[in-house]
PDB file of C-alpha atoms in Angstrom:
ATOM      1  CA  MET A  20       4.993 -25.035  14.749  1.00  0.00           C
ATOM      2  CA  GLU A  21       8.548 -25.782  15.919  1.00  0.00           C
ATOM      3  CA  GLN A  22       9.136 -22.062  16.441  1.00  0.00           C
ATOM      4  CA  LEU A  23       6.098 -21.838  18.715  1.00  0.00           C
ATOM      5  CA  LEU A  24       7.182 -24.880  20.730  1.00  0.00           C
ATOM      6  CA  ASN A  25      10.621 -23.347  21.245  1.00  0.00           C
ATOM      7  CA  GLY A  26       9.045 -20.073  22.393  1.00  0.00           C
ATOM      8  CA  GLU A  27      10.012 -18.194  19.242  1.00  0.00           C
ATOM      9  CA  GLN A  28       7.516 -15.973  17.497  1.00  0.00           C
ATOM     10  CA  ASN A  29       7.250 -15.107  13.854  1.00  0.00           C
ATOM     11  CA  MET A  30       7.808 -11.342  13.953  1.00  0.00           C
ATOM     12  CA  LYS A  31       5.666  -9.489  11.436  1.00  0.00           C
ATOM     13  CA  ALA A  32       5.508  -5.773  10.730  1.00  0.00           C
ATOM     14  CA  ALA A  33       3.201  -3.733   8.549  1.00  0.00           C
ATOM     15  CA  VAL A  34       4.440  -0.351   7.343  1.00  0.00           C
ATOM     16  CA  PHE A  35       1.807   2.169   6.276  1.00  0.00           C
ATOM     17  CA  PHE A  36       2.636   4.532   3.411  1.00  0.00           C
ATOM     18  CA  PRO A  37      -0.372   6.872   3.191  1.00  0.00           C
ATOM     19  CA  GLY A  38      -1.317   9.303   0.472  1.00  0.00           C
ATOM     20  CA  ILE A  39      -1.208  13.047   0.911  1.00  0.00           C
ATOM     21  CA  GLY A  40      -4.911  13.554   1.664  1.00  0.00           C
ATOM     22  CA  TYR A  41      -5.534   9.990   2.773  1.00  0.00           C
ATOM     23  CA  HIS A  42      -3.754   9.578   6.103  1.00  0.00           C
ATOM     24  CA  CYS A  43      -3.463   6.551   8.366  1.00  0.00           C
ATOM     25  CA  ASP A  44      -6.625   7.580  10.238  1.00  0.00           C
ATOM     26  CA  LYS A  45      -8.803   6.886   7.179  1.00  0.00           C
ATOM     27  CA  PRO A  46     -10.994   3.769   6.685  1.00  0.00           C
ATOM     28  CA  LEU A  47      -8.636   1.588   4.609  1.00  0.00           C
ATOM     29  CA  PHE A  48      -5.819   1.886   7.154  1.00  0.00           C
ATOM     30  CA  ILE A  49      -8.058   1.628  10.225  1.00  0.00           C
ATOM     31  CA  LEU A  50      -9.778  -1.492   8.915  1.00  0.00           C
ATOM     32  CA  PHE A  51      -6.482  -2.976   7.775  1.00  0.00           C
ATOM     33  CA  THR A  52      -5.124  -2.616  11.313  1.00  0.00           C
ATOM     34  CA  LYS A  53      -7.876  -4.975  12.511  1.00  0.00           C
ATOM     35  CA  ALA A  54      -7.441  -7.422   9.610  1.00  0.00           C
ATOM     36  CA  GLY A  55      -3.653  -7.278   9.878  1.00  0.00           C
ATOM     37  CA  ALA A  56      -3.614  -7.947  13.618  1.00  0.00           C
ATOM     38  CA  GLY A  57      -5.782 -11.005  13.015  1.00  0.00           C
ATOM     39  CA  SER A  58      -3.133 -12.251  10.599  1.00  0.00           C
ATOM     40  CA  GLY A  59      -0.239 -11.636  12.987  1.00  0.00           C
ATOM     41  CA  TYR A  60       0.801  -8.135  11.858  1.00  0.00           C
ATOM     42  CA  GLU A  61       0.547  -6.684  15.329  1.00  0.00           C
ATOM     43  CA  GLU A  62       3.444  -4.279  14.898  1.00  0.00           C
ATOM     44  CA  THR A  63       2.582  -1.346  12.671  1.00  0.00           C
ATOM     45  CA  ILE A  64       4.726   1.558  11.577  1.00  0.00           C
ATOM     46  CA  ALA A  65       2.644   4.449  10.276  1.00  0.00           C
ATOM     47  CA  LEU A  66       4.356   7.102   8.190  1.00  0.00           C
ATOM     48  CA  SER A  67       3.159  10.627   7.640  1.00  0.00           C
ATOM     49  CA  TYR A  68       4.531  13.238   5.310  1.00  0.00           C
ATOM     50  CA  THR A  69       3.561  16.628   4.020  1.00  0.00           C
ATOM     51  CA  TYR A  70       3.874  18.474   0.767  1.00  0.00           C
ATOM     52  CA  ASP A  71       2.993  22.123   0.221  1.00  0.00           C
ATOM     53  CA  GLY A  72       4.189  22.515  -3.362  1.00  0.00           C
ATOM     54  CA  GLY A  73       0.787  22.585  -5.045  1.00  0.00           C
ATOM     55  CA  ASN A  74      -1.378  19.927  -6.634  1.00  0.00           C
ATOM     56  CA  ILE A  75       0.243  16.549  -6.064  1.00  0.00           C
ATOM     57  CA  GLY A  76      -1.995  15.215  -8.832  1.00  0.00           C
ATOM     58  CA  GLU A  77       0.400  16.896 -11.238  1.00  0.00           C
ATOM     59  CA  MET A  78       3.279  14.885  -9.803  1.00  0.00           C
ATOM     60  CA  LYS A  79       4.342  13.647 -13.216  1.00  0.00           C
ATOM     61  CA  LYS A  80       5.382  17.230 -13.927  1.00  0.00           C
ATOM     62  CA  ASN A  81       7.061  17.732 -10.582  1.00  0.00           C
ATOM     63  CA  ALA A  82       9.808  15.293  -9.597  1.00  0.00           C
ATOM     64  CA  ALA A  83      10.520  17.529  -6.611  1.00  0.00           C
ATOM     65  CA  ALA A  84       7.238  16.408  -5.031  1.00  0.00           C
ATOM     66  CA  PHE A  85       8.254  12.750  -5.100  1.00  0.00           C
ATOM     67  CA  GLU A  86      11.760  13.567  -3.880  1.00  0.00           C
ATOM     68  CA  SER A  87      10.366  15.548  -0.936  1.00  0.00           C
ATOM     69  CA  LEU A  88       7.939  12.803   0.094  1.00  0.00           C
ATOM     70  CA  TYR A  89      10.466  10.025  -0.434  1.00  0.00           C
ATOM     71  CA  GLU A  90      13.073  11.850   1.652  1.00  0.00           C
ATOM     72  CA  GLN A  91      10.568  12.140   4.501  1.00  0.00           C
ATOM     73  CA  ALA A  92       9.879   8.398   4.313  1.00  0.00           C
ATOM     74  CA  GLU A  93      13.614   7.620   4.297  1.00  0.00           C
ATOM     75  CA  LYS A  94      14.105   9.748   7.405  1.00  0.00           C
ATOM     76  CA  SER A  95      11.142   8.152   9.209  1.00  0.00           C
ATOM     77  CA  LEU A  96      12.305   4.608   8.418  1.00  0.00           C
ATOM     78  CA  SER A  97      16.028   5.132   9.031  1.00  0.00           C
ATOM     79  CA  ALA A  98      15.890   3.752  12.581  1.00  0.00           C
ATOM     80  CA  ILE A  99      13.904   0.624  11.665  1.00  0.00           C
ATOM     81  CA  ASP A 100      15.835  -2.650  11.659  1.00  0.00           C
ATOM     82  CA  PHE A 101      13.934  -4.560   8.983  1.00  0.00           C
ATOM     83  CA  ASP A 102      16.227  -7.572   9.447  1.00  0.00           C
ATOM     84  CA  LYS A 103      14.598  -8.405  12.777  1.00  0.00           C
ATOM     85  CA  TYR A 104      11.283  -9.202  11.088  1.00  0.00           C
ATOM     86  CA  ASP A 105      10.408 -12.555   9.593  1.00  0.00           C
ATOM     87  CA  GLU A 106       7.707 -10.944   7.449  1.00  0.00           C
ATOM     88  CA  ILE A 107       7.303  -7.380   6.253  1.00  0.00           C
ATOM     89  CA  LEU A 108       4.228  -5.949   4.626  1.00  0.00           C
ATOM     90  CA  PHE A 109       4.031  -2.538   2.968  1.00  0.00           C
ATOM     91  CA  VAL A 110       0.478  -1.176   2.927  1.00  0.00           C
ATOM     92  CA  ALA A 111       0.295   1.866   0.679  1.00  0.00           C
ATOM     93  CA  LYS A 112      -2.256   4.313  -0.704  1.00  0.00           C
ATOM     94  CA  SER A 113      -1.984   6.578  -3.754  1.00  0.00           C
ATOM     95  CA  VAL A 114       1.400   8.344  -3.918  1.00  0.00           C
ATOM     96  CA  GLY A 115       2.426   6.128  -1.001  1.00  0.00           C
ATOM     97  CA  THR A 116       2.392   3.178  -3.414  1.00  0.00           C
ATOM     98  CA  ILE A 117       5.209   4.808  -5.383  1.00  0.00           C
ATOM     99  CA  ILE A 118       7.179   5.655  -2.237  1.00  0.00           C
ATOM    100  CA  ALA A 119       6.774   2.146  -0.785  1.00  0.00           C
ATOM    101  CA  SER A 120       7.765   0.499  -4.057  1.00  0.00           C
ATOM    102  CA  ALA A 121      10.804   2.744  -4.503  1.00  0.00           C
ATOM    103  CA  TYR A 122      11.882   2.193  -0.888  1.00  0.00           C
ATOM    104  CA  ALA A 123      11.545  -1.592  -1.115  1.00  0.00           C
ATOM    105  CA  GLU A 124      13.614  -1.671  -4.291  1.00  0.00           C
ATOM    106  CA  LYS A 125      16.310   0.726  -3.111  1.00  0.00           C
ATOM    107  CA  HIS A 126      16.815  -1.126   0.187  1.00  0.00           C
ATOM    108  CA  SER A 127      16.259  -4.641  -1.214  1.00  0.00           C
ATOM    109  CA  ILE A 128      13.498  -5.283   1.298  1.00  0.00           C
ATOM    110  CA  ARG A 129      11.700  -8.559   0.762  1.00  0.00           C
ATOM    111  CA  CYS A 130       8.152  -7.598   1.463  1.00  0.00           C
ATOM    112  CA  ARG A 131       4.624  -8.207   0.372  1.00  0.00           C
ATOM    113  CA  GLN A 132       2.700  -5.146  -0.771  1.00  0.00           C
ATOM    114  CA  ILE A 133      -0.903  -3.994  -0.688  1.00  0.00           C
ATOM    115  CA  LEU A 134      -1.440  -1.204  -3.202  1.00  0.00           C
ATOM    116  CA  TYR A 135      -4.582   0.819  -2.591  1.00  0.00           C
ATOM    117  CA  THR A 136      -5.253   3.034  -5.647  1.00  0.00           C
ATOM    118  CA  PRO A 137      -1.754   2.829  -7.138  1.00  0.00           C
ATOM    119  CA  LEU A 138      -0.577   5.382  -9.664  1.00  0.00           C
ATOM    120  CA  LYS A 139       1.085   4.400 -12.932  1.00  0.00           C
ATOM    121  CA  TYR A 140       4.536   5.332 -11.584  1.00  0.00           C
ATOM    122  CA  THR A 141       4.102   2.648  -8.930  1.00  0.00           C
ATOM    123  CA  TYR A 142       4.808   0.131 -11.672  1.00  0.00           C
ATOM    124  CA  ASN A 143       8.223   1.629 -12.440  1.00  0.00           C
ATOM    125  CA  PHE A 144       9.268  -0.780  -9.672  1.00  0.00           C
ATOM    126  CA  VAL A 145       8.942  -4.558  -9.626  1.00  0.00           C
ATOM    127  CA  HIS A 146       6.314  -6.166  -7.384  1.00  0.00           C
ATOM    128  CA  ARG A 147       6.903  -9.834  -6.646  1.00  0.00           C
ATOM    129  CA  ASP A 148       4.091 -10.402  -4.167  1.00  0.00           C
ATOM    130  CA  ALA A 149       1.416  -7.732  -4.250  1.00  0.00           C
ATOM    131  CA  ILE A 150      -2.282  -7.041  -4.634  1.00  0.00           C
ATOM    132  CA  ALA A 151      -3.913  -3.836  -5.915  1.00  0.00           C
ATOM    133  CA  PHE A 152      -7.270  -2.033  -5.782  1.00  0.00           C
ATOM    134  CA  ILE A 153      -8.623   0.813  -7.934  1.00  0.00           C
ATOM    135  CA  GLY A 154     -11.902   2.545  -8.771  1.00  0.00           C
ATOM    136  CA  THR A 155     -13.148   3.103 -12.314  1.00  0.00           C
ATOM    137  CA  SER A 156     -13.714   6.799 -11.558  1.00  0.00           C
ATOM    138  CA  ASP A 157     -10.274   7.456 -10.094  1.00  0.00           C
ATOM    139  CA  PRO A 158      -9.337  10.940 -11.372  1.00  0.00           C
ATOM    140  CA  TRP A 159      -5.646  10.425 -10.618  1.00  0.00           C
ATOM    141  CA  SER A 160      -5.272   7.513 -12.989  1.00  0.00           C
ATOM    142  CA  ILE A 161      -5.984   6.434 -16.497  1.00  0.00           C
ATOM    143  CA  VAL A 162      -7.517   3.295 -15.080  1.00  0.00           C
ATOM    144  CA  PRO A 163      -7.055   0.977 -18.126  1.00  0.00           C
ATOM    145  CA  GLU A 164      -3.376   1.990 -18.252  1.00  0.00           C
ATOM    146  CA  VAL A 165      -2.833   1.195 -14.557  1.00  0.00           C
ATOM    147  CA  GLN A 166      -4.744  -2.077 -14.925  1.00  0.00           C
ATOM    148  CA  ALA A 167      -2.507  -3.077 -17.853  1.00  0.00           C
ATOM    149  CA  LEU A 168       0.659  -2.247 -15.894  1.00  0.00           C
ATOM    150  CA  SER A 169      -0.589  -4.288 -12.955  1.00  0.00           C
ATOM    151  CA  GLN A 170      -1.432  -7.223 -15.225  1.00  0.00           C
ATOM    152  CA  LYS A 171       1.994  -7.026 -16.875  1.00  0.00           C
ATOM    153  CA  GLN A 172       3.616  -7.486 -13.450  1.00  0.00           C
ATOM    154  CA  GLN A 173       1.095 -10.212 -12.577  1.00  0.00           C
ATOM    155  CA  VAL A 174      -0.240  -8.154  -9.667  1.00  0.00           C
ATOM    156  CA  PRO A 175      -3.910  -9.012  -9.130  1.00  0.00           C
ATOM    157  CA  MET A 176      -5.952  -5.796  -9.343  1.00  0.00           C
ATOM    158  CA  TYR A 177      -9.523  -5.483  -8.117  1.00  0.00           C
ATOM    159  CA  THR A 178     -11.602  -2.754  -9.721  1.00  0.00           C
ATOM    160  CA  TYR A 179     -14.660  -1.056  -8.244  1.00  0.00           C
ATOM    161  CA  LYS A 180     -17.270   0.480 -10.540  1.00  0.00           C
ATOM    162  CA  ASN A 181     -17.809   4.246 -10.103  1.00  0.00           C
ATOM    163  CA  ALA A 182     -15.388   4.383  -7.135  1.00  0.00           C
ATOM    164  CA  ASN A 183     -13.049   7.367  -6.876  1.00  0.00           C
ATOM    165  CA  HIS A 184      -9.480   7.694  -5.614  1.00  0.00           C
ATOM    166  CA  SER A 185     -10.650   6.910  -2.067  1.00  0.00           C
ATOM    167  CA  LEU A 186     -12.503   3.819  -3.358  1.00  0.00           C
ATOM    168  CA  GLU A 187     -15.771   5.616  -2.613  1.00  0.00           C
ATOM    169  CA  THR A 188     -18.913   6.360  -4.603  1.00  0.00           C
ATOM    170  CA  THR A 189     -21.786   8.767  -3.912  1.00  0.00           C
ATOM    171  CA  ASP A 190     -23.738   5.904  -2.275  1.00  0.00           C
ATOM    172  CA  THR A 191     -22.846   5.313   1.393  1.00  0.00           C
ATOM    173  CA  LEU A 192     -24.191   1.759   1.461  1.00  0.00           C
ATOM    174  CA  GLU A 193     -22.216   0.925  -1.681  1.00  0.00           C
ATOM    175  CA  ASN A 194     -19.115   2.335   0.027  1.00  0.00           C
ATOM    176  CA  LEU A 195     -19.608  -0.057   2.926  1.00  0.00           C
ATOM    177  CA  LYS A 196     -19.900  -2.970   0.481  1.00  0.00           C
ATOM    178  CA  ILE A 197     -16.705  -1.843  -1.262  1.00  0.00           C
ATOM    179  CA  LEU A 198     -14.816  -1.588   2.038  1.00  0.00           C
ATOM    180  CA  GLN A 199     -16.063  -5.022   3.066  1.00  0.00           C
ATOM    181  CA  ASP A 200     -14.947  -6.515  -0.247  1.00  0.00           C
ATOM    182  CA  VAL A 201     -11.552  -4.763  -0.157  1.00  0.00           C
ATOM    183  CA  MET A 202     -10.910  -5.957   3.400  1.00  0.00           C
ATOM    184  CA  GLY A 203     -12.044  -9.491   2.538  1.00  0.00           C
ATOM    185  CA  LYS A 204      -9.615  -9.634  -0.386  1.00  0.00           C
ATOM    186  CA  THR A 205      -6.898  -8.004   1.728  1.00  0.00           C
ATOM    187  CA  LYS A 206      -7.378 -10.602   4.468  1.00  0.00           C
ATOM    188  CA  GLY A 207      -7.306 -13.405   1.884  1.00  0.00           C
ATOM    189  CA  PHE A 208      -4.019 -12.026   0.564  1.00  0.00           C
ATOM    190  CA  LEU A 209      -2.556 -11.884   4.088  1.00  0.00           C
ATOM    191  CA  GLU A 210      -3.514 -15.476   4.788  1.00  0.00           C
ATOM    192  CA  ARG A 211      -2.110 -16.781   1.506  1.00  0.00           C
ATOM    193  CA  LYS A 212       1.410 -18.136   1.773  1.00  0.00           C
TER     194      LYS A 212
END
């Protein structure tokens, strides 16, 4: 309150780390933008990167894929002065969860993280304040393994029955319910101090 009376604002930024096929113009990121703005994250930094080296789903066999994507993220974020923000939030999807986690650790960025459909390699990095979401039919993950890794780091993980890597099922109305639930839990996480 004292900051507001003195004319100072709490500067918050949300950085979007998308997946390869799930860009920042997809539902989770679009809806987050609305939820995030309502929680004071009015400044957003949306990354984009490309990879043409084949099936990214086989990333465990191809360290070059991660290196390529990570290098693109480093380049995109090199001009950002993270010290000017009072709060930083990394919002990541799929392979972006690995990139965001690696970047936060390498640069010692104190941030909260939202992990949409994280991969097991995401948990090679420590998460001190994060939340995660996954579908039981996610073909990119051995879901029980990812759930166990999330639990080990005490990262709450919400699981959606029959949902795929995009947190979608074959039922459109069910997809809307999933999105509503994910955004409700995301907003609750943003409002928690």
